Coordinates of N, CA and C in Angstrom, one line a residue:
Chain A
Q18 N 1.1 -1.2 0.0 CA -0.1 0.1 0.3 C 0.5 1.2 -0.1
Q19 N 0.9 1.5 -1.0 CA 1.4 3.2 -1.6 C 1.0 4.5 -0.8
Q20 N 0.9 4.6 0.6 CA 0.5 5.8 1.2 C 0.7 7.4 1.3
V21 N 2.2 8.2 0.1 CA 2.4 8.5 -0.7 C 2.4 8.6 -1.7
K22 N 1.6 8.9 -3.5 CA 1.7 9.2 -4.0 C 2.0 10.2 -5.1
Q23 N 3.1 10.0 -5.8 CA 4.4 10.9 -5.8 C 4.1 10.9 -7.1
S24 N 3.9 12.2 -8.3 CA 4.3 11.9 -10.0 C 5.0 13.4 -9.9
P25 N 5.4 13.7 -11.2 CA 5.9 12.6 -12.5 C 7.0 12.1 -11.7
Q26 N 7.5 10.8 -12.2 CA 8.4 9.9 -12.2 C 10.0 10.4 -12.3
S27 N 9.5 11.5 -13.9 CA 10.8 12.0 -14.0 C 10.4 13.0 -14.8
L28 N 11.2 14.0 -15.0 CA 10.7 15.6 -15.4 C 12.2 15.9 -16.0
I29 N 12.1 16.7 -17.4 CA 12.8 17.8 -17.8 C 12.4 18.8 -18.1
V30 N 13.6 19.5 -17.5 CA 13.1 21.4 -17.6 C 13.9 22.2 -18.0
Q31 N 14.4 23.3 -18.5 CA 14.9 24.2 -19.3 C 15.3 25.2 -18.1
K32 N 16.6 24.7 -18.3 CA 17.3 26.0 -17.0 C 16.3 27.3 -17.2
G33 N 16.0 27.7 -16.8 CA 15.4 29.0 -15.8 C 14.1 28.5 -15.7
G34 N 12.9 27.7 -16.2 CA 12.0 27.2 -16.2 C 11.9 26.5 -14.3
I35 N 11.0 26.4 -14.6 CA 9.6 25.9 -13.3 C 9.7 24.3 -13.4
S36 N 9.9 24.0 -12.1 CA 9.9 22.2 -11.5 C 8.6 22.2 -11.0
I37 N 7.8 21.3 -11.1 CA 6.5 21.1 -10.2 C 6.9 19.6 -9.9
I38 N 6.9 19.3 -9.0 CA 6.5 17.6 -8.8 C 5.1 17.9 -7.1
N39 N 4.7 17.0 -7.5 CA 3.0 16.5 -6.6 C 3.6 15.2 -6.1
C40 N 2.8 15.5 -5.0 CA 2.1 14.5 -3.6 C 1.0 14.2 -3.1
A41 N 0.5 13.3 -3.6 CA -0.8 13.1 -2.3 C -0.7 12.0 -1.7
Y42 N -1.1 12.4 -0.6 CA -1.5 10.8 0.7 C -2.7 10.5 1.3
E43 N -2.7 10.0 2.1 CA -4.2 9.6 2.3 C -4.8 9.1 4.0
N44 N -3.5 9.0 4.4 CA -3.0 9.6 6.0 C -3.3 10.2 7.1
T45 N -4.4 10.5 7.0 CA -4.8 12.0 7.9 C -4.3 12.2 9.0
A46 N -3.3 11.6 10.1 CA -2.2 10.8 11.3 C -1.2 12.3 10.4
F47 N -1.0 12.3 9.4 CA 0.7 12.5 9.3 C 0.9 14.2 9.3
D48 N 1.8 14.8 10.0 CA 2.0 15.4 10.5 C 3.6 16.7 10.3
Y49 N 4.0 15.8 9.1 CA 4.8 16.5 8.8 C 5.2 16.6 7.7
F50 N 5.3 17.5 6.7 CA 5.8 16.9 4.6 C 6.9 16.8 4.3
P51 N 8.3 16.4 4.7 CA 9.3 17.2 4.1 C 10.0 16.7 2.7
W52 N 10.8 17.2 2.2 CA 10.7 17.0 1.0 C 12.3 16.8 1.0
Y53 N 12.6 15.8 0.1 CA 14.6 15.5 0.3 C 14.8 15.1 -0.9
Q54 N 16.0 15.4 -1.1 CA 16.6 15.9 -2.4 C 18.3 14.5 -2.5
Q55 N 18.3 14.0 -3.6 CA 19.1 13.6 -4.0 C 19.9 13.1 -4.8
F56 N 20.9 13.5 -4.6 CA 22.2 13.7 -6.1 C 22.8 12.0 -6.3
P57 N 23.3 11.0 -7.1 CA 23.6 10.2 -7.0 C 24.6 9.9 -6.5
G58 N 25.2 8.8 -5.7 CA 25.8 8.1 -4.8 C 25.5 9.4 -3.3
K59 N 24.8 10.0 -3.5 CA 24.4 10.6 -1.9 C 22.9 10.1 -1.3
G60 N 22.9 10.3 0.0 CA 22.1 10.1 1.0 C 21.3 11.5 1.0
P61 N 20.1 11.0 1.0 CA 18.9 12.4 1.3 C 19.2 13.1 1.9
A62 N 19.4 14.2 1.9 CA 19.6 15.4 2.0 C 17.9 16.5 2.9
L63 N 17.7 16.8 3.6 CA 16.7 17.6 3.5 C 16.3 18.8 2.6
L64 N 15.8 19.1 1.9 CA 15.7 20.7 1.4 C 14.8 21.7 2.0
I65 N 13.2 20.9 2.0 CA 12.0 22.0 2.7 C 11.3 21.3 3.4
A66 N 10.5 21.8 3.9 CA 9.1 20.8 4.6 C 8.0 22.0 5.2
I67 N 7.2 21.4 5.8 CA 6.0 21.9 6.0 C 5.1 20.9 7.1
R68 N 3.8 22.2 7.7 CA 3.3 21.5 8.5 C 1.5 21.4 7.9
P69 N 1.0 20.9 8.3 CA 0.1 20.5 7.2 C -0.8 22.1 7.7
D70 N -0.2 23.0 8.6 CA -1.5 24.4 9.2 C -1.1 25.4 8.6
V71 N -0.4 25.2 7.5 CA 0.2 26.2 6.6 C 0.1 25.4 5.0
S72 N 0.0 26.8 4.3 CA -0.9 26.4 3.2 C 0.7 26.1 1.9
E73 N 1.4 27.3 2.6 CA 2.5 27.3 1.4 C 3.9 28.1 2.4
K74 N 5.2 27.7 2.2 CA 5.9 27.6 3.1 C 6.6 28.0 1.3
K75 N 7.8 29.1 1.5 CA 9.2 29.0 0.1 C 10.2 29.4 1.3
E76 N 11.5 29.1 -0.1 CA 12.8 29.5 0.6 C 13.8 29.7 -0.2
G77 N 14.4 30.4 -1.2 CA 14.5 30.7 -1.6 C 13.7 30.4 -3.4
R78 N 14.8 29.4 -4.1 CA 13.7 29.4 -5.0 C 12.8 28.4 -5.3
F79 N 12.5 27.9 -4.0 CA 11.7 26.5 -3.1 C 10.8 26.4 -2.4
T80 N 9.7 26.1 -3.4 CA 8.3 27.0 -2.4 C 7.8 24.9 -2.4
I81 N 6.7 24.8 -1.2 CA 5.9 24.3 -0.9 C 4.6 24.7 -1.1
S82 N 3.7 24.2 -2.0 CA 2.6 24.2 -1.5 C 1.7 23.0 -1.3
F83 N 0.7 23.8 -0.2 CA 0.2 22.3 0.2 C -1.5 23.0 0.8
N84 N -1.9 21.5 0.2 CA -3.3 21.9 0.3 C -4.2 20.5 1.2
K85 N -4.7 21.1 2.1 CA -5.1 19.9 3.3 C -6.3 19.5 2.8
S86 N -7.3 19.9 2.4 CA -8.8 19.2 2.3 C -8.5 18.4 0.9
A87 N -7.7 18.4 0.2 CA -7.2 17.9 -1.2 C -6.5 16.9 -1.2
K88 N -5.4 16.8 0.5 CA -4.3 15.9 1.0 C -4.0 15.7 -0.5
Q89 N -3.1 16.9 -0.8 CA -2.0 17.4 -1.7 C -0.7 18.1 -1.3
F90 N -0.5 17.7 -1.9 CA 1.1 18.8 -1.6 C 1.7 19.2 -2.7
S91 N 3.0 19.8 -3.2 CA 4.0 20.2 -4.4 C 5.0 21.0 -4.0
L92 N 5.8 20.6 -5.1 CA 7.4 21.1 -4.9 C 7.2 22.0 -6.1
H93 N 7.6 23.3 -6.2 CA 7.8 24.4 -7.1 C 9.6 24.9 -6.6
I94 N 10.2 24.0 -8.0 CA 11.6 24.8 -8.3 C 11.4 25.9 -8.8
M95 N 11.5 27.0 -8.4 CA 11.4 28.3 -9.8 C 12.9 28.8 -10.1
D96 N 13.2 29.2 -11.4 CA 14.1 29.5 -12.0 C 15.7 28.2 -12.0
S97 N 14.9 27.0 -12.3 CA 15.6 25.9 -12.2 C 16.9 26.4 -13.0
Q98 N 18.4 25.2 -12.2 CA 19.6 25.3 -12.6 C 20.3 23.9 -13.3
P99 N 21.1 23.7 -14.1 CA 21.8 22.5 -13.8 C 22.0 21.6 -12.7
G100 N 22.1 22.1 -12.1 CA 22.7 21.6 -10.5 C 21.4 21.3 -9.8
D101 N 20.5 21.7 -10.3 CA 19.1 21.5 -9.0 C 19.2 19.7 -9.7
S102 N 19.6 19.3 -11.0 CA 19.2 17.5 -11.1 C 19.8 17.1 -10.1
A103 N 18.5 15.7 -9.6 CA 18.8 15.2 -8.6 C 17.4 14.5 -8.1
T104 N 17.0 13.4 -7.9 CA 16.1 13.0 -7.8 C 15.2 13.8 -6.5
Y105 N 14.4 13.3 -6.6 CA 13.1 14.2 -5.1 C 12.5 13.6 -4.8
F106 N 12.7 13.7 -3.5 CA 11.6 12.7 -2.6 C 10.7 13.8 -1.5
C107 N 8.7 13.5 -1.7 CA 8.2 13.6 -1.0 C 8.5 12.7 0.4
A108 N 7.9 13.1 1.8 CA 7.9 12.4 3.0 C 6.6 13.1 3.7
A109 N 5.9 12.6 4.3 CA 4.7 12.5 5.7 C 5.9 11.4 6.4
R110 N 5.3 12.0 7.7 CA 5.8 11.9 9.0 C 4.7 11.9 9.7
T111 N 4.7 10.7 10.3 CA 3.7 9.9 11.9 C 4.4 10.2 13.0
G112 N 4.1 10.3 13.9 CA 4.9 11.2 15.3 C 5.2 10.1 16.0
G113 N 5.6 9.4 17.2 CA 5.7 8.2 17.7 C 6.9 7.7 17.0
G114 N 7.8 8.2 17.3 CA 9.4 7.0 16.9 C 9.6 8.2 15.4
N115 N 8.9 9.3 15.1 CA 9.5 10.2 13.9 C 9.8 9.2 12.3
K116 N 8.4 8.6 11.4 CA 8.4 7.4 10.8 C 8.0 8.3 9.8
L117 N 8.9 8.6 9.0 CA 8.9 8.8 7.4 C 8.5 7.8 6.3
T118 N 7.1 8.2 5.6 CA 7.3 7.4 4.2 C 7.1 8.4 3.4
F119 N 8.5 7.4 2.4 CA 8.6 8.5 1.1 C 8.0 8.0 0.1
G120 N 7.5 9.4 -0.7 CA 6.9 8.8 -2.1 C 8.1 8.0 -2.4
T121 N 7.9 8.1 -4.4 CA 8.2 7.7 -4.9 C 10.1 7.7 -6.3
G122 N 9.8 9.0 -5.6 CA 11.1 10.0 -5.7 C 10.7 10.4 -7.7
T123 N 11.0 11.7 -7.8 CA 11.0 12.1 -9.2 C 12.2 12.1 -9.3
Q124 N 13.1 12.0 -10.6 CA 14.3 12.3 -11.0 C 14.6 13.8 -12.3
L125 N 14.6 14.7 -11.5 CA 14.7 16.1 -12.2 C 15.6 16.2 -13.0
K126 N 15.9 16.6 -14.1 CA 16.9 16.7 -15.1 C 16.7 18.3 -15.8
V127 N 17.3 19.1 -15.7 CA 17.7 20.9 -15.8 C 18.6 20.9 -17.0
E128 N 17.8 21.0 -18.4 CA 18.6 21.0 -19.4 C 19.6 22.7 -19.4
L129 N 20.8 22.2 -20.1 CA 21.0 23.9 -20.4 C 20.1 24.8 -22.0
Chain B
D6 N 34.2 16.3 8.4 CA 33.6 16.1 9.4 C 32.9 15.2 9.2
T7 N 32.5 14.1 9.3 CA 31.7 13.3 8.6 C 30.5 13.3 10.0
A8 N 29.3 13.5 9.4 CA 27.9 13.4 10.5 C 28.0 11.7 10.8
V9 N 27.1 11.5 9.0 CA 27.3 10.1 9.7 C 27.2 9.2 8.8
S10 N 28.3 8.3 9.1 CA 29.3 7.4 8.2 C 28.2 5.8 8.3
Q11 N 29.0 5.1 6.9 CA 28.3 4.0 6.8 C 29.6 3.0 6.4
T12 N 30.0 2.0 6.8 CA 30.9 0.9 6.6 C 30.2 -0.2 6.2
P13 N 30.8 -0.9 5.1 CA 31.7 -1.0 3.9 C 30.9 0.3 3.4
K14 N 31.1 0.7 2.0 CA 30.1 1.4 1.6 C 29.7 0.8 0.4
Y15 N 30.5 0.2 -0.4 CA 29.8 -1.0 -1.2 C 30.4 -2.7 -0.7
L16 N 29.3 -3.9 -1.0 CA 29.3 -5.2 0.1 C 28.7 -6.1 -1.5
V17 N 30.0 -6.8 -1.6 CA 29.1 -7.4 -2.8 C 29.4 -9.3 -2.2
T18 N 28.6 -10.3 -2.5 CA 28.1 -11.3 -1.5 C 27.6 -12.8 -2.2
Q19 N 27.9 -13.6 -1.5 CA 27.1 -14.9 -2.7 C 25.7 -15.4 -1.7
M20 N 24.8 -15.3 -2.4 CA 23.5 -15.8 -1.9 C 23.5 -16.7 -0.3
G21 N 23.4 -17.1 1.0 CA 23.3 -17.2 2.1 C 25.0 -16.9 2.5
N22 N 24.9 -15.8 3.1 CA 26.3 -15.5 3.3 C 25.7 -14.6 4.8
D23 N 25.9 -13.9 5.6 CA 26.2 -13.4 6.5 C 26.6 -11.9 7.1
K24 N 26.2 -11.3 6.5 CA 27.1 -10.2 6.5 C 26.7 -8.7 7.5
S25 N 27.3 -7.6 7.7 CA 26.9 -6.6 8.7 C 27.4 -5.0 7.8
I26 N 26.6 -4.2 8.4 CA 26.8 -3.0 8.1 C 26.6 -1.9 9.3
K27 N 28.0 -1.2 9.8 CA 28.1 -0.2 10.5 C 27.6 0.8 10.4
C28 N 27.3 1.4 11.1 CA 26.9 3.0 11.0 C 27.2 3.4 12.5
E29 N 27.9 5.1 12.0 CA 28.3 6.0 13.0 C 27.5 6.8 13.3
Q30 N 27.4 8.1 13.9 CA 27.4 9.5 13.9 C 27.2 10.1 15.1
N31 N 28.5 11.4 14.9 CA 29.2 12.2 15.7 C 28.2 13.3 16.2
L32 N 26.8 13.9 15.6 CA 26.1 14.3 15.8 C 25.7 14.4 17.7
G33 N 25.3 13.4 17.9 CA 25.4 13.6 19.4 C 23.4 13.3 19.5
H34 N 23.1 12.8 18.2 CA 21.7 12.1 17.9 C 21.3 11.3 18.9
D35 N 19.9 11.3 19.3 CA 19.4 10.2 20.3 C 18.8 9.3 19.2
T36 N 18.2 9.6 18.3 CA 17.2 8.4 17.2 C 18.1 8.1 16.4
M37 N 18.1 6.7 15.6 CA 18.9 6.5 14.6 C 18.2 5.1 13.8
Y38 N 18.8 5.4 12.4 CA 17.2 4.9 11.7 C 17.6 3.9 10.3
W39 N 17.8 2.9 10.1 CA 17.8 2.3 9.0 C 16.9 2.4 8.0
Y40 N 17.4 2.0 6.6 CA 16.2 2.2 5.2 C 16.5 2.0 4.2
K41 N 16.4 0.7 3.3 CA 15.9 0.0 2.4 C 15.7 1.2 1.3
Q42 N 17.4 1.6 0.1 CA 16.7 1.7 -0.9 C 16.8 0.5 -2.3
D43 N 15.3 0.5 -2.8 CA 15.3 -0.9 -3.7 C 16.7 0.0 -5.5
S44 N 16.0 -1.1 -6.6 CA 16.9 -0.4 -7.7 C 15.6 0.3 -8.3
K45 N 14.7 1.0 -7.8 CA 14.2 1.7 -8.1 C 13.7 3.0 -7.6
K46 N 14.2 3.0 -6.8 CA 15.0 3.7 -5.9 C 13.7 4.2 -4.9
F47 N 12.8 3.7 -4.7 CA 11.9 3.3 -3.7 C 12.7 3.6 -2.4
L48 N 12.4 4.1 -1.2 CA 13.2 4.5 0.1 C 11.5 4.4 1.4
K49 N 12.0 3.2 2.3 CA 11.3 2.4 3.2 C 12.2 2.3 3.8
I50 N 11.5 3.1 5.3 CA 12.0 2.4 6.4 C 12.1 1.4 7.0
M51 N 13.2 1.0 7.8 CA 13.2 -1.0 7.9 C 13.1 -0.3 9.9
F52 N 14.3 0.5 10.6 CA 14.1 -0.2 12.0 C 14.3 1.2 12.3
S53 N 14.4 1.7 13.7 CA 14.8 3.0 14.0 C 14.8 2.6 15.6
Y54 N 15.5 3.2 16.0 CA 16.6 3.2 17.4 C 16.4 3.8 18.5
N55 N 16.1 4.5 19.2 CA 16.8 5.8 20.4 C 16.5 5.4 21.7
N56 N 17.8 5.9 22.1 CA 19.1 5.7 23.2 C 18.9 3.9 23.2
K57 N 19.2 3.3 22.2 CA 19.5 2.1 21.6 C 18.0 1.1 21.8
E58 N 16.9 1.8 22.2 CA 15.7 1.3 22.5 C 15.0 1.0 20.9
L59 N 14.4 -0.1 20.4 CA 14.0 -0.2 19.5 C 12.6 0.6 19.4
I60 N 11.8 1.1 18.1 CA 11.0 2.0 19.0 C 10.1 2.1 17.1
I61 N 10.8 1.4 16.1 CA 9.8 1.5 14.7 C 10.7 -0.3 14.2
N62 N 9.8 -0.8 14.0 CA 10.2 -2.0 13.1 C 9.5 -2.6 12.4
E63 N 9.5 -2.7 10.9 CA 8.9 -2.7 9.6 C 8.4 -3.9 9.9
T64 N 7.4 -4.7 9.0 CA 7.1 -5.9 8.3 C 9.2 -6.3 7.6
V65 N 10.3 -6.1 8.1 CA 11.1 -6.5 8.0 C 11.4 -8.3 7.8
P66 N 12.3 -9.4 7.3 CA 12.6 -11.1 7.7 C 13.1 -10.7 8.7
N67 N 12.7 -11.5 9.3 CA 13.9 -12.1 10.7 C 15.1 -11.7 10.2
R68 N 16.0 -12.1 9.3 CA 17.2 -12.5 8.9 C 18.3 -10.8 9.3
F69 N 17.1 -9.5 9.3 CA 17.7 -8.6 9.4 C 17.7 -8.3 10.6
S70 N 18.8 -7.6 11.3 CA 18.6 -7.7 13.1 C 19.7 -6.4 12.9
P71 N 19.3 -5.7 13.8 CA 19.5 -4.5 14.1 C 20.3 -4.4 15.6
K72 N 20.8 -3.6 15.8 CA 21.8 -4.0 17.0 C 22.5 -2.3 17.1
S73 N 22.2 -2.4 18.5 CA 22.6 -0.7 19.1 C 23.2 -0.8 20.0
P74 N 25.3 -0.8 20.1 CA 25.6 -0.7 21.4 C 25.7 0.3 22.4
D75 N 26.1 1.5 22.3 CA 25.5 2.8 22.4 C 24.3 3.1 21.1
K76 N 24.6 4.8 21.2 CA 23.1 5.8 21.1 C 24.1 6.2 19.8
A77 N 25.7 6.1 20.0 CA 26.0 7.1 18.5 C 26.2 5.8 17.0
H78 N 25.7 4.5 17.4 CA 26.2 3.2 16.7 C 24.3 2.5 16.7
L79 N 24.1 2.6 15.5 CA 23.2 1.2 14.5 C 24.2 0.6 13.6
N80 N 24.4 -0.4 14.2 CA 24.3 -2.2 13.0 C 23.8 -3.0 12.6
L81 N 23.7 -2.8 11.1 CA 22.7 -4.0 11.3 C 23.5 -5.0 10.3
H82 N 22.3 -6.3 10.8 CA 23.4 -8.0 10.7 C 22.0 -8.2 9.4
I83 N 22.6 -9.1 8.7 CA 21.9 -9.6 7.9 C 22.2 -10.8 7.6
N84 N 21.2 -11.7 7.6 CA 21.6 -13.9 7.8 C 21.3 -14.1 7.1
S85 N 21.8 -15.2 6.1 CA 21.2 -15.9 4.9 C 20.9 -15.0 3.9
L86 N 21.9 -14.3 3.3 CA 21.3 -13.6 2.2 C 20.8 -14.1 1.1
E87 N 19.9 -13.5 0.3 CA 18.8 -13.4 -0.8 C 19.5 -12.0 -1.5
L88 N 18.8 -13.0 -3.0 CA 18.3 -12.3 -3.8 C 18.6 -11.1 -4.2
G89 N 17.5 -10.9 -3.0 CA 16.4 -9.2 -3.5 C 16.6 -9.1 -2.6
D90 N 18.0 -9.5 -1.2 CA 18.1 -7.9 -0.3 C 19.4 -7.3 -1.1
S91 N 19.4 -6.9 -2.3 CA 20.4 -6.6 -2.8 C 19.5 -5.1 -3.0
A92 N 21.0 -4.0 -2.8 CA 19.8 -2.6 -2.2 C 21.1 -2.1 -1.9
V93 N 20.1 -0.5 -2.1 CA 20.9 0.1 -1.3 C 21.0 0.4 0.5
Y94 N 22.0 0.3 1.3 CA 20.9 0.3 3.2 C 21.6 2.2 3.1
F95 N 20.1 2.5 3.9 CA 21.1 3.8 4.0 C 20.7 4.2 6.1
C96 N 21.7 4.6 6.1 CA 21.1 4.7 7.7 C 20.8 5.8 8.1
A97 N 20.4 6.7 8.9 CA 20.2 8.2 9.2 C 19.8 8.8 11.0
S98 N 20.5 9.7 11.4 CA 19.9 10.0 12.4 C 18.7 11.0 12.9
S99 N 18.8 11.7 13.6 CA 18.0 12.7 13.9 C 17.7 12.8 15.4
P100 N 17.8 14.3 16.0 CA 18.3 14.7 17.1 C 17.8 13.9 19.0
S101 N 16.6 13.8 18.1 CA 15.3 12.8 19.4 C 14.5 12.2 17.9
R102 N 13.4 11.7 18.7 CA 11.8 10.7 18.4 C 11.5 11.6 17.2
S103 N 11.2 13.2 17.8 CA 10.4 13.8 17.9 C 10.8 15.0 16.9
S104 N 12.2 15.1 16.4 CA 12.6 16.0 15.5 C 11.8 15.9 14.0
N105 N 12.3 16.9 12.9 CA 12.0 17.3 11.9 C 12.7 16.4 10.8
E106 N 14.3 17.1 11.3 CA 15.1 16.3 9.9 C 16.0 15.4 10.4
Q107 N 15.7 14.5 9.2 CA 17.1 13.1 9.6 C 17.6 13.3 8.5
F108 N 19.0 13.1 9.5 CA 20.0 13.7 8.6 C 20.7 11.8 8.0
F109 N 20.6 11.5 6.5 CA 21.3 10.9 5.8 C 22.8 10.3 5.9
G110 N 23.2 9.1 6.2 CA 24.6 9.1 5.6 C 24.7 8.1 4.4
P111 N 26.2 8.5 3.4 CA 26.2 8.1 2.6 C 25.5 6.4 1.5
G112 N 25.2 6.0 2.2 CA 25.0 4.2 2.3 C 25.7 3.4 1.3
T113 N 25.6 2.2 1.7 CA 25.8 1.0 1.6 C 25.3 0.2 0.0
R114 N 25.8 0.1 -0.9 CA 25.5 -0.3 -1.7 C 25.9 -2.4 -1.6
L115 N 24.5 -2.7 -0.9 CA 25.0 -4.4 -1.2 C 24.2 -4.7 -2.6
T116 N 25.2 -6.4 -2.9 CA 24.9 -6.8 -3.7 C 25.5 -8.6 -3.7
V117 N 24.1 -9.3 -3.5 CA 24.3 -10.7 -3.5 C 24.3 -11.4 -5.0
L118 N 24.3 -12.0 -5.1 CA 25.1 -12.8 -6.1 C 24.3 -14.0 -5.9

């Protein structure tokens, strides 16, 4: 059972464009929604995160939009750069042990 | 300064063997985790320890046994390795069991032949 669904599986964006990755969840007990960035051969690293009582969070070129009623959230990368090329994972946390459930990942490639 | 380190980085072994992966964090964190990332990059939690106490134990075969000798170390021992165990295993840590961020190690790529 995939509790966090992520799309698209892969994404190609031109330099300077906007990258958008979408996630949907089912479990209303999730209380924290992070996005992790993973470069080849490396472990995932926290990029940005949001709590369900906030509809949007922006950090530099990265923005999370959160729609609690629809149980959906998305990552927007503005002015995408080749250095942003990586795999992005959305996740959702259930409390009591800090258990993260990850989406299936989106491989982003930003072309010149 | 390495925050979360894993050894070895690569592990190639035959089916049926027993192997261990070691993880150490020098961040002073109380909580540590093991994740499995399969060939499709799907990342799934396996175990979590908080101050040497097991707090998350997902549906993982009994062949997998985590051991935490102290709160800075969380090792993963795998018995009777199977082809399907081939994956990248990530260790992670967080300041506490309620902390937001988890810090991941570089991963150990296990290949079972």
